[in-house]
PDB file of C-alpha atoms in Angstrom:
ATOM      1  CA  UNK O   1      97.342  76.984 141.304  1.00 49.00           C
ATOM      2  CA  UNK O   2      97.633  73.200 141.264  1.00 58.00           C
ATOM      3  CA  UNK O   3      97.601  73.186 137.449  1.00 59.00           C
ATOM      4  CA  UNK O   4     101.011  74.921 137.442  1.00 58.00           C
ATOM      5  CA  UNK O   5     102.466  72.203 139.680  1.00 61.00           C
ATOM      6  CA  UNK O   6     101.017  69.508 137.399  1.00 58.00           C
ATOM      7  CA  UNK O   7     102.615  71.126 134.351  1.00 58.00           C
ATOM      8  CA  UNK O   8     105.952  71.343 136.178  1.00 62.00           C
ATOM      9  CA  UNK O   9     106.033  67.545 136.465  1.00 60.00           C
ATOM     10  CA  UNK O  10     107.942  66.077 133.478  1.00 63.00           C
ATOM     11  CA  UNK O  11     105.364  64.103 131.492  1.00 62.00           C
ATOM     12  CA  UNK O  12     105.233  62.579 128.027  1.00 70.00           C
ATOM     13  CA  UNK O  13     103.651  64.499 125.131  1.00 72.00           C
ATOM     14  CA  UNK O  14     100.650  62.147 125.236  1.00 70.00           C
ATOM     15  CA  UNK O  15     100.003  63.043 128.874  1.00 74.00           C
ATOM     16  CA  UNK O  16     100.348  66.744 128.050  1.00 76.00           C
ATOM     17  CA  UNK O  17      97.697  66.425 125.327  1.00 81.00           C
ATOM     18  CA  UNK O  18      95.484  64.459 127.731  1.00 82.00           C
ATOM     19  CA  UNK O  19      95.777  67.237 130.346  1.00 83.00           C
ATOM     20  CA  UNK O  20      95.014  69.798 127.627  1.00 85.00           C
ATOM     21  CA  UNK O  21      91.810  67.926 126.756  1.00 87.00           C
ATOM     22  CA  UNK O  22      90.847  67.645 130.431  1.00 86.00           C
ATOM     23  CA  UNK O  23      91.454  71.359 130.975  1.00 87.00           C
ATOM     24  CA  UNK O  24      89.448  72.193 127.845  1.00 88.00           C
ATOM     25  CA  UNK O  25      86.553  70.021 128.963  1.00 87.00           C
ATOM     26  CA  UNK O  26      86.795  71.498 132.459  1.00 86.00           C
ATOM     27  CA  UNK O  27      86.525  75.017 131.055  1.00 87.00           C
ATOM     28  CA  UNK O  28      83.526  74.011 128.937  1.00 86.00           C
ATOM     29  CA  UNK O  29      81.808  72.336 131.887  1.00 86.00           C
ATOM     30  CA  UNK O  30      82.619  75.273 134.152  1.00 79.00           C
ATOM     31  CA  UNK O  31      85.186  73.693 136.473  1.00 58.00           C
TER      32      UNK O  31
END
């Protein structure tokens, strides 16, 4: 639920890629 709010916040493309990596790592870890 919170991920949608985070994506709604206007961020730079670098931050978007960073969040993508964090989400990917989170899925791999099991978060």
